[in-house]
Coordinates of C-alpha atoms and ligand atoms in Angstrom, one line a residue:
M1 CA -29.8 -10.8 -29.4
F2 CA -26.6 -12.6 -28.6
G3 CA -26.4 -15.6 -26.4
L4 CA -26.8 -19.3 -26.2
K5 CA -30.3 -20.6 -26.2
S6 CA -31.6 -20.9 -22.7
K7 CA -31.9 -24.5 -21.7
S8 CA -32.2 -24.7 -18.0
N9 CA -32.7 -22.2 -15.2
K10 CA -31.5 -23.9 -12.1
S11 CA -31.0 -20.7 -10.3
A12 CA -28.1 -19.8 -8.1
E13 CA -27.7 -17.5 -5.1
G14 CA -31.4 -17.0 -4.8
A15 CA -31.9 -15.7 -8.3
G16 CA -34.5 -17.4 -10.3
G17 CA -36.8 -16.4 -13.1
P18 CA -37.9 -17.1 -16.6
T19 CA -35.9 -19.0 -19.1
D20 CA -36.6 -17.0 -22.2
V21 CA -33.6 -14.6 -21.8
P22 CA -30.3 -15.5 -23.4
I23 CA -27.4 -17.1 -21.7
Y24 CA -24.1 -15.2 -22.1
P25 CA -21.4 -17.9 -22.1
M26 CA -18.0 -17.9 -20.5
T27 CA -14.8 -17.7 -22.7
I28 CA -12.3 -20.3 -21.8
N29 CA -9.3 -21.1 -24.1
G30 CA -11.0 -19.3 -26.9
A31 CA -14.2 -21.4 -26.7
Q32 CA -17.7 -20.4 -25.6
V33 CA -18.4 -22.4 -22.5
D34 CA -21.7 -22.9 -20.6
A35 CA -22.3 -24.3 -17.1
A36 CA -25.0 -26.6 -15.6
E37 CA -26.4 -23.8 -13.5
H38 CA -27.3 -20.2 -14.3
R39 CA -28.0 -17.0 -12.5
T40 CA -30.7 -14.8 -14.0
I41 CA -29.8 -11.1 -13.9
F42 CA -32.7 -8.7 -13.5
S43 CA -32.7 -5.0 -14.5
P44 CA -32.4 -2.8 -11.4
S45 CA -34.7 -0.3 -13.1
T46 CA -37.7 -2.5 -14.1
G47 CA -37.1 -5.9 -12.3
E48 CA -37.4 -7.6 -15.8
P49 CA -34.9 -10.4 -16.6
V50 CA -32.0 -9.3 -18.8
G51 CA -30.0 -12.5 -19.4
Q52 CA -28.4 -15.5 -17.7
A53 CA -24.9 -16.0 -16.6
P54 CA -23.3 -19.4 -16.2
V55 CA -22.5 -20.3 -12.6
A56 CA -19.0 -21.6 -12.9
T57 CA -17.7 -24.4 -10.7
L58 CA -14.1 -24.5 -9.3
A59 CA -13.4 -27.1 -12.1
D60 CA -14.3 -24.5 -14.7
L61 CA -11.9 -22.1 -12.9
D62 CA -9.2 -24.8 -13.1
S63 CA -9.8 -25.2 -16.8
A64 CA -9.4 -21.4 -17.4
V65 CA -6.3 -21.2 -15.3
E66 CA -4.8 -24.2 -17.1
A67 CA -5.6 -22.6 -20.5
A68 CA -4.1 -19.3 -19.3
N69 CA -0.9 -21.0 -18.2
A70 CA -0.5 -22.8 -21.5
A71 CA -1.1 -19.6 -23.4
Q72 CA 1.2 -17.6 -21.2
V73 CA 4.2 -19.4 -22.5
E74 CA 3.9 -18.1 -26.0
W75 CA 2.3 -14.8 -25.1
S76 CA 5.1 -13.8 -22.8
R77 CA 7.5 -14.3 -25.7
A78 CA 5.3 -12.4 -28.2
S79 CA 7.0 -9.2 -29.6
D80 CA 6.2 -5.9 -28.1
E81 CA 4.6 -4.9 -31.4
T82 CA 2.3 -7.9 -31.3
R83 CA 1.1 -7.0 -27.7
R84 CA 0.7 -3.4 -28.6
E85 CA -1.4 -4.3 -31.7
A86 CA -3.6 -6.6 -29.5
C87 CA -4.5 -3.7 -27.2
Q88 CA -5.3 -1.5 -30.2
K89 CA -7.4 -4.3 -31.7
I90 CA -9.3 -4.6 -28.4
A91 CA -10.0 -0.9 -28.5
G92 CA -11.3 -1.2 -32.1
I93 CA -13.6 -4.2 -31.3
I94 CA -15.1 -2.3 -28.4
E95 CA -15.7 0.7 -30.6
T96 CA -17.4 -1.4 -33.2
N97 CA -19.7 -2.9 -30.6
M98 CA -20.3 0.2 -28.5
G99 CA -24.1 0.2 -29.1
E100 CA -24.6 -3.4 -28.0
L101 CA -22.3 -3.2 -25.0
S102 CA -23.7 0.1 -23.7
R103 CA -27.2 -1.1 -23.9
L104 CA -26.4 -4.4 -22.1
L105 CA -24.5 -2.4 -19.4
T106 CA -27.5 -0.1 -18.9
L107 CA -29.9 -3.1 -18.7
E108 CA -27.9 -5.0 -16.0
Q109 CA -26.2 -2.2 -14.1
G110 CA -28.9 0.4 -14.3
K111 CA -26.7 3.4 -15.2
P112 CA -28.1 5.6 -18.0
L113 CA -27.0 5.3 -21.6
K114 CA -26.2 9.0 -21.7
G115 CA -24.4 11.5 -19.4
M116 CA -21.6 9.8 -17.4
G117 CA -23.3 6.5 -18.0
S118 CA -22.9 3.5 -20.2
E119 CA -21.6 5.1 -23.4
F120 CA -19.2 7.1 -21.3
E121 CA -18.0 3.9 -19.6
V122 CA -17.6 2.0 -22.9
G123 CA -15.7 5.0 -24.3
G124 CA -13.4 4.8 -21.3
C125 CA -12.8 1.1 -22.1
M126 CA -11.6 2.2 -25.6
A127 CA -9.4 4.9 -24.1
W128 CA -7.7 2.7 -21.6
A129 CA -7.1 -0.2 -24.0
G130 CA -5.6 2.3 -26.5
A131 CA -3.5 3.9 -23.8
A132 CA -2.1 0.5 -22.8
A133 CA -0.8 0.2 -26.3
S134 CA 1.0 3.5 -26.0
F135 CA 3.1 2.9 -22.9
E136 CA 6.8 1.8 -23.1
L137 CA 8.8 -0.4 -20.8
P138 CA 12.3 0.2 -22.1
V139 CA 15.4 -1.6 -20.9
K140 CA 17.3 0.6 -18.4
V141 CA 21.0 0.6 -18.4
L142 CA 21.9 1.0 -14.7
Q143 CA 25.7 0.8 -15.2
D144 CA 28.0 0.5 -18.2
D145 CA 31.7 1.0 -17.5
E146 CA 34.9 -0.9 -17.5
T147 CA 33.8 -3.2 -14.7
A148 CA 30.3 -4.2 -15.7
R149 CA 27.2 -3.6 -17.8
I150 CA 24.0 -3.9 -15.8
E151 CA 20.6 -3.8 -17.5
Q152 CA 17.1 -3.7 -15.9
H153 CA 14.4 -5.5 -17.9
R154 CA 10.7 -5.9 -17.2
T155 CA 9.4 -9.5 -17.6
P156 CA 5.8 -10.6 -17.5
V157 CA 4.6 -11.4 -14.0
G158 CA 2.6 -14.6 -15.1
V159 CA -1.1 -15.4 -15.2
V160 CA -3.2 -12.6 -13.8
G161 CA -6.5 -13.2 -11.9
S162 CA -8.8 -10.3 -12.1
I163 CA -11.8 -9.8 -9.8
T164 CA -14.2 -7.0 -10.5
P165 CA -17.1 -5.2 -8.8
W166 CA -20.5 -4.1 -10.1
N167 CA -20.3 -0.3 -10.3
W168 CA -18.1 0.2 -13.4
P169 CA -17.9 -3.5 -14.6
L170 CA -16.6 -3.0 -18.1
M171 CA -14.2 -0.1 -17.5
I172 CA -12.6 -1.9 -14.4
A173 CA -12.3 -5.1 -16.4
I174 CA -10.3 -3.2 -19.1
W175 CA -8.3 -1.4 -16.4
H176 CA -7.2 -4.9 -15.3
L177 CA -6.8 -6.8 -18.5
A178 CA -5.3 -4.3 -20.9
P179 CA -2.1 -3.6 -19.1
A180 CA -1.8 -7.3 -18.1
I181 CA -2.0 -8.3 -21.8
R182 CA 0.3 -5.5 -22.9
A183 CA 2.9 -6.7 -20.4
G184 CA 2.8 -10.2 -21.8
N185 CA 0.4 -12.0 -19.4
A186 CA -2.6 -14.2 -19.8
V187 CA -5.7 -13.3 -17.8
V188 CA -8.6 -15.0 -16.0
I189 CA -11.3 -12.5 -15.1
K190 CA -14.2 -13.0 -12.8
P191 CA -17.0 -10.4 -12.9
S192 CA -19.3 -9.5 -10.0
P193 CA -22.3 -11.8 -9.7
Y194 CA -24.5 -8.7 -9.9
T195 CA -23.2 -7.6 -13.3
P196 CA -21.6 -10.5 -15.2
L197 CA -23.4 -10.2 -18.5
S198 CA -21.7 -7.2 -20.1
T199 CA -18.2 -8.5 -19.1
L200 CA -19.1 -12.0 -20.5
R201 CA -20.1 -10.4 -23.8
M202 CA -17.2 -8.0 -24.0
I203 CA -14.7 -10.8 -23.4
A204 CA -16.4 -13.0 -26.0
L205 CA -15.9 -10.2 -28.5
I206 CA -12.4 -9.1 -27.6
A207 CA -10.8 -12.5 -26.9
E208 CA -10.3 -12.8 -30.7
A209 CA -7.7 -10.1 -30.5
V210 CA -5.3 -12.5 -28.7
P211 CA -4.4 -16.2 -29.1
P212 CA -6.8 -18.7 -27.4
G213 CA -6.3 -18.9 -23.6
V214 CA -4.8 -15.4 -23.2
L215 CA -8.1 -14.0 -22.2
N216 CA -10.6 -16.1 -20.2
V217 CA -13.7 -15.2 -18.3
V218 CA -15.4 -17.3 -15.6
S219 CA -18.7 -16.1 -14.1
G220 CA -19.8 -17.2 -10.7
G221 CA -20.2 -16.4 -7.0
D222 CA -17.7 -15.1 -4.4
D223 CA -16.4 -18.7 -4.2
I224 CA -14.8 -18.3 -7.6
G225 CA -13.1 -15.1 -6.4
A226 CA -11.8 -16.9 -3.4
G227 CA -10.7 -19.7 -5.8
I228 CA -8.7 -17.2 -7.8
S229 CA -7.0 -15.6 -4.8
G230 CA -5.9 -19.0 -3.5
H231 CA -5.0 -20.6 -6.8
D232 CA -1.4 -21.8 -7.2
G233 CA -1.7 -21.4 -11.0
I234 CA -2.2 -17.6 -10.7
A235 CA 0.8 -15.3 -10.2
K236 CA -0.9 -12.0 -9.5
V237 CA -4.3 -10.9 -8.4
V238 CA -5.7 -7.5 -9.4
F239 CA -8.8 -6.7 -7.4
T240 CA -11.2 -3.8 -7.3
G241 CA -13.9 -4.0 -4.6
S242 CA -14.5 -3.6 -0.9
T243 CA -11.8 -3.3 1.7
A244 CA -13.1 -6.3 3.6
T245 CA -12.8 -8.5 0.5
G246 CA -9.4 -7.0 -0.3
K247 CA -8.2 -8.1 3.2
A248 CA -9.5 -11.7 2.6
I249 CA -7.8 -11.8 -0.8
M250 CA -4.5 -10.6 0.7
K251 CA -4.6 -13.5 3.3
S252 CA -5.4 -16.2 0.8
A253 CA -2.9 -14.9 -1.7
A254 CA 0.0 -15.8 0.6
G255 CA 0.2 -19.4 -0.4
N256 CA 2.3 -18.8 -3.5
L257 CA 3.3 -15.2 -2.7
K258 CA 1.0 -13.7 -5.3
R259 CA 1.7 -10.1 -6.5
L260 CA -1.3 -7.9 -5.6
T261 CA -2.9 -4.8 -6.8
L262 CA -5.8 -3.9 -4.5
E263 CA -8.1 -1.0 -5.4
L264 CA -10.4 -0.8 -2.4
G265 CA -13.1 1.3 -0.8
G266 CA -13.0 5.0 -0.3
N267 CA -14.8 7.6 1.8
D268 CA -13.4 10.7 0.1
A269 CA -13.6 14.0 1.9
G270 CA -13.9 17.4 0.2
I271 CA -13.1 20.6 2.1
V272 CA -14.7 23.8 0.9
L273 CA -12.5 26.7 2.1
P274 CA -14.0 30.0 3.3
D275 CA -13.2 31.9 0.1
A276 CA -14.9 29.4 -2.3
D277 CA -17.9 30.5 -4.4
P278 CA -20.7 28.1 -3.7
K279 CA -22.7 28.8 -6.9
A280 CA -19.6 28.4 -9.1
I281 CA -18.5 25.1 -7.6
A282 CA -21.9 23.5 -6.9
E283 CA -22.1 21.6 -10.2
G284 CA -18.6 20.2 -9.8
V285 CA -19.2 19.2 -6.3
F286 CA -22.5 17.6 -7.3
W287 CA -21.1 15.4 -10.0
G288 CA -18.0 14.6 -7.9
A289 CA -20.5 13.1 -5.4
F290 CA -23.2 11.7 -7.6
I291 CA -21.4 10.3 -10.6
N292 CA -22.9 6.8 -11.2
N293 CA -25.3 7.6 -8.3
G294 CA -22.5 7.8 -5.8
Q295 CA -21.6 4.1 -6.6
T296 CA -18.0 5.1 -7.5
C297 CA -14.9 4.3 -5.5
A298 CA -13.5 7.8 -5.7
A299 CA -16.7 9.7 -5.4
L300 CA -17.0 12.6 -2.9
K301 CA -18.6 11.0 0.1
R302 CA -18.2 13.7 2.9
L303 CA -18.3 17.4 2.2
Y304 CA -16.8 19.7 4.9
V305 CA -18.0 23.3 4.4
H306 CA -16.9 26.4 6.2
D307 CA -19.5 27.9 8.5
S308 CA -19.4 31.3 6.7
L309 CA -20.8 29.8 3.5
Y310 CA -22.5 26.6 4.8
D311 CA -26.1 27.7 4.0
D312 CA -25.2 29.1 0.6
M313 CA -23.4 25.9 -0.3
C314 CA -26.4 23.8 0.8
A315 CA -28.8 25.9 -1.2
A316 CA -26.6 25.8 -4.3
L317 CA -26.4 22.0 -4.2
V318 CA -30.1 21.6 -3.7
E319 CA -30.6 23.7 -6.8
V320 CA -28.4 21.5 -8.9
A321 CA -29.9 18.4 -7.5
G322 CA -33.4 19.6 -8.5
Q323 CA -32.3 19.7 -12.2
I324 CA -31.0 16.2 -12.6
P325 CA -33.5 13.7 -14.1
M326 CA -33.4 10.1 -12.6
G327 CA -35.2 7.1 -14.1
D328 CA -34.8 4.1 -16.4
G329 CA -31.4 4.4 -18.0
L330 CA -32.7 3.4 -21.5
D331 CA -34.7 6.7 -21.5
E332 CA -32.1 9.0 -23.0
G333 CA -33.3 12.0 -21.0
N334 CA -32.2 10.5 -17.6
L335 CA -28.8 11.3 -16.1
L336 CA -29.1 9.1 -13.0
G337 CA -30.5 5.6 -12.7
P338 CA -31.3 3.2 -9.8
V339 CA -29.1 1.9 -7.1
Q340 CA -27.7 -1.3 -8.6
N341 CA -28.9 -4.0 -6.2
K342 CA -31.2 -4.5 -3.2
A343 CA -28.4 -5.0 -0.7
Q344 CA -26.9 -1.6 -1.6
F345 CA -30.3 0.0 -1.7
D346 CA -31.1 -1.3 1.8
K347 CA -27.7 -0.1 3.0
V348 CA -28.3 3.4 1.7
S349 CA -31.8 3.5 3.1
A350 CA -30.5 2.4 6.6
L351 CA -27.7 5.0 6.6
V352 CA -30.2 7.8 5.8
E353 CA -32.6 6.7 8.5
D354 CA -29.7 6.5 11.0
A355 CA -28.6 10.1 10.0
K356 CA -32.2 11.4 10.6
K357 CA -32.2 9.8 14.0
A358 CA -28.9 11.5 14.7
G359 CA -30.3 14.9 13.9
G360 CA -29.5 15.1 10.2
R361 CA -31.6 17.7 8.3
I362 CA -32.8 16.3 4.9
L363 CA -32.4 19.1 2.3
T364 CA -33.7 17.0 -0.5
G365 CA -34.6 13.3 -1.0
G366 CA -34.4 11.2 2.1
E367 CA -37.1 8.5 1.3
P368 CA -37.0 5.6 -1.2
K369 CA -38.9 6.4 -4.4
G370 CA -40.9 3.1 -4.4
G371 CA -40.8 0.4 -7.1
P372 CA -40.4 -0.9 -9.5
G373 CA -36.7 -0.6 -9.4
Y374 CA -34.2 0.4 -6.7
F375 CA -34.6 4.1 -7.2
Y376 CA -33.4 6.2 -4.3
P377 CA -33.5 10.0 -4.9
V378 CA -30.5 12.3 -4.7
T379 CA -30.3 13.0 -0.9
L380 CA -28.4 15.9 0.7
I381 CA -28.1 15.8 4.5
A382 CA -27.1 18.8 6.5
D383 CA -26.2 19.1 10.2
V384 CA -24.6 15.7 10.6
S385 CA -21.0 15.3 11.7
D386 CA -18.3 12.8 12.3
G387 CA -19.3 9.9 14.5
V388 CA -22.6 9.4 12.5
R389 CA -22.6 6.4 10.2
I390 CA -23.4 8.3 7.0
V391 CA -20.1 10.2 7.6
D392 CA -17.9 7.5 8.9
E393 CA -19.0 4.6 6.6
E394 CA -18.8 4.4 2.8
Q395 CA -22.4 5.0 1.6
F396 CA -21.7 4.0 -2.0
G397 CA -25.1 5.5 -3.1
P398 CA -26.8 8.8 -3.9
V399 CA -26.4 10.5 -0.6
L400 CA -24.0 13.3 0.5
P401 CA -23.6 14.4 4.1
I402 CA -22.6 18.1 4.4
I403 CA -20.6 18.8 7.5
R404 CA -20.1 22.3 9.0
Y405 CA -16.7 23.4 10.2
S406 CA -15.2 26.6 11.5
D407 CA -11.5 25.9 11.7
V408 CA -9.6 24.6 8.6
E409 CA -7.1 22.6 10.8
D410 CA -10.1 20.9 12.4
A411 CA -11.7 20.0 9.1
L412 CA -8.4 18.6 7.9
S413 CA -7.9 16.4 10.9
R414 CA -11.5 15.1 10.5
A415 CA -11.0 14.5 6.8
N416 CA -7.9 12.5 7.6
G417 CA -9.4 10.8 10.5
L418 CA -10.7 7.6 8.8
D419 CA -8.9 4.5 7.6
F420 CA -9.5 5.4 4.0
G421 CA -7.3 7.3 1.5
L422 CA -8.5 7.0 -2.1
G423 CA -9.4 10.5 -3.3
A424 CA -9.9 13.9 -1.6
S425 CA -10.6 17.4 -2.8
V426 CA -10.1 21.1 -1.8
W427 CA -12.4 23.8 -3.2
S428 CA -11.1 27.4 -3.2
Q429 CA -10.3 30.4 -5.4
D430 CA -6.9 30.7 -3.7
M431 CA -4.5 28.2 -5.2
D432 CA -1.9 28.7 -2.5
A433 CA -4.3 28.0 0.2
A434 CA -5.8 25.0 -1.7
R435 CA -2.3 23.6 -2.2
S436 CA -1.3 23.9 1.4
V437 CA -4.4 22.0 2.5
A438 CA -4.1 19.5 -0.4
E439 CA -0.6 18.6 0.6
R440 CA -1.7 17.6 4.0
M441 CA -4.7 15.5 2.9
E442 CA -4.1 11.7 3.2
A443 CA -5.2 10.3 -0.1
G444 CA -3.7 8.8 -3.3
T445 CA -5.2 11.6 -5.4
V446 CA -6.1 15.1 -4.1
Y447 CA -8.1 17.2 -6.5
I448 CA -8.4 21.0 -6.5
N449 CA -11.8 22.4 -7.6
K450 CA -12.8 19.0 -9.1
H451 CA -13.3 15.5 -7.7
G452 CA -13.0 11.9 -9.0
E453 CA -11.4 12.3 -12.4
V454 CA -9.3 9.3 -13.6
L455 CA -7.1 9.4 -16.6
P456 CA -5.2 6.6 -18.4
H457 CA -1.8 8.2 -18.1
V458 CA -2.1 9.3 -14.4
P459 CA -1.3 6.7 -11.7
F460 CA -4.3 6.0 -9.5
G461 CA -4.5 4.2 -6.2
G462 CA -5.3 4.4 -2.5
V463 CA -3.3 4.8 0.7
K464 CA -4.3 3.5 4.1
G465 CA -7.3 1.1 3.9
S466 CA -8.1 2.1 0.3
G467 CA -5.6 -0.1 -1.4
V468 CA -2.2 -1.4 -2.3
G469 CA -0.4 -0.3 -5.5
V470 CA -1.5 1.8 -8.4
E471 CA -3.2 1.4 -11.8
F472 CA -2.8 3.4 -14.9
G473 CA 0.2 5.1 -16.5
V474 CA 3.6 3.5 -16.8
E475 CA 3.6 2.7 -13.1
G476 CA 0.3 0.8 -13.5
L477 CA 1.8 -1.2 -16.4
E478 CA 5.0 -2.0 -14.4
A479 CA 2.7 -3.6 -11.8
Y480 CA 2.2 -6.5 -14.3
T481 CA 5.9 -7.2 -14.6
D482 CA 8.8 -8.4 -12.5
I483 CA 12.1 -6.7 -12.6
K484 CA 14.9 -8.8 -14.1
I485 CA 18.5 -7.7 -14.0
L486 CA 21.1 -8.8 -16.5
S487 CA 24.5 -8.2 -15.1
F488 CA 27.6 -8.7 -17.3
A489 CA 31.0 -8.9 -15.9
K490 CA 33.7 -7.1 -17.9
A491 CA 37.2 -8.2 -18.0
G492 CA 39.1 -6.0 -15.5
Ligands
LIG501 P1 -17.1 -6.7 -3.2 O1 -15.8 -6.7 -2.5 O2 -18.3 -7.2 -2.4 O3 -17.0 -7.6 -4.5 C1 -16.1 -7.4 -5.5 C2 -15.7 -8.7 -6.2 O4 -15.1 -9.6 -5.2 C3 -16.9 -9.5 -6.7 O5 -16.5 -10.0 -8.0 C4 -17.1 -10.6 -5.7 O6 -17.7 -11.8 -6.2 C5 -15.6 -10.9 -5.3 N1 -15.5 -11.5 -4.0 C6 -16.3 -11.5 -2.9 N2 -15.8 -12.2 -1.9 C7 -14.6 -12.6 -2.3 C8 -13.5 -13.4 -1.7 N3 -13.6 -13.8 -0.4 N4 -12.4 -13.6 -2.4 C9 -12.3 -13.1 -3.6 N5 -13.2 -12.5 -4.3 C10 -14.4 -12.2 -3.6 O7 -17.3 -5.2 -3.7 P2 -18.5 -4.7 -4.5 O8 -19.7 -4.5 -3.6 O9 -18.8 -5.4 -5.8 O10 -18.0 -3.2 -4.9 C11 -18.1 -2.1 -4.1 C12 -16.8 -1.7 -3.4 O11 -15.8 -1.6 -4.4 C13 -16.8 -0.4 -2.7 O12 -16.3 -0.5 -1.5 C14 -16.0 0.5 -3.6 O13 -15.4 1.6 -3.0 C15 -15.0 -0.5 -4.2 N6 -14.4 0.0 -5.4 C16 -13.1 0.5 -5.4 C17 -12.6 1.0 -6.6 C18 -11.2 1.5 -6.6 O14 -10.6 1.7 -7.6 N7 -10.5 1.7 -5.4 C19 -13.3 1.0 -7.7 C20 -14.6 0.5 -7.7 C21 -15.2 0.0 -6.5

């Protein structure tokens, strides 16, 4: 197995454990770099140690930012073809190493290898890296007449700091770094302290696609994230994570007026209209809610169902839930794994207990499975409504509240009533009716008869408390550039 030989295990952030698991080093300026302290990462399925991540100091971050700024000079001048080839090379390296990366991702994150799990995620990394190569940022001629020629160019924004969460660690890392590199920027990425290993390994592999210093990874705690958002050597921060952290980043980014892309929390509502067919939509609703165990920003997190088909919808969802195997992700028969970490497991458990006290009816699940591992069964809760925590707060776990409504206008106003706006969905056989509701839902993406799909060529982002800016597509690439105008006077 890859990794530096373990030499010490001074644990960080409460994590300790044996020393016979490999250290996955950081990549700074093209070199593999270790730290004095390490954090041991344990499998959320078995509790067994998986590997160790260096716990970077702020001095390590400074080295990475310095290397990135030095590399930025040449990389920003590299030809479009060179940058495009780098993205394609990244996709190729990921493809070559898919087996190793998928397995490591399953070990540390918990998601199954199969289904919409690790292999799906690593496949997504290839797709997004390849897509970054395909987008164009042409010079636009805004005016060309006898008085002036005015051109609009896109120039690299400068060194990008990327801060990622633990739910889709590899895919989100690629979402950040591929367009940044394509646009001519160097990157310093910091993975979540819960899931650093797969990112450390992926960057060690793909950094060779670009000159030393263009792609750096620094693993550590939240302090390294805060160090990035306040660092004067970083021009832009792209962050995916909670709304609370996004707000903290926005404040500390003010020092040098950093550009920001913030992909934050969601509490996506789905509205099932009275004409929908519960049996036909049950599987789509289920996976919209339970993809990655609900630990997905744009998962369906509140389902509003019309009174006339409420019981049928509940029954159809219970039937689907009963067919989905959950367990250790390395067992290829499983389609759902554990909750990724204890804090999230405790949050999910507390929200379900609170819902029960508020009169929620457990249709399936509702109690932790018991160890080893943070397994919480798929849980469907009926007869809860707005004002209960499981509806109002982002659960980010395998629980779906099903809320009864009798008036579509009322459902719409409840769906729009929270300070979130990432995704939303409408479920109906009548496309006109669905469109009319979809047009009034407050979200960056409104899906009709599906939920949560993301595509490399389609801009994705949140409104209200769910974020600032978009990723993906040409608009996502433009977010890694500044506009520069060349304005030529013509002799009059
Ligand atoms: P989090 O905000 O706790 O942590 C995310 C990252 O921020 C980690 O790397 C963490 O170390 C770092 N961090 C923590 N404090 C920081 C600070 N003060 N300054 C800078 N960085 C700091 O989020 P999480 O628990 O890892 O992820 C779950 C959340 O992410 C959910 O709310 C989910 O909805 C959201 N999410 C959003 C999207 C999206 O595209 N909108 C995608 C995935 C996850």
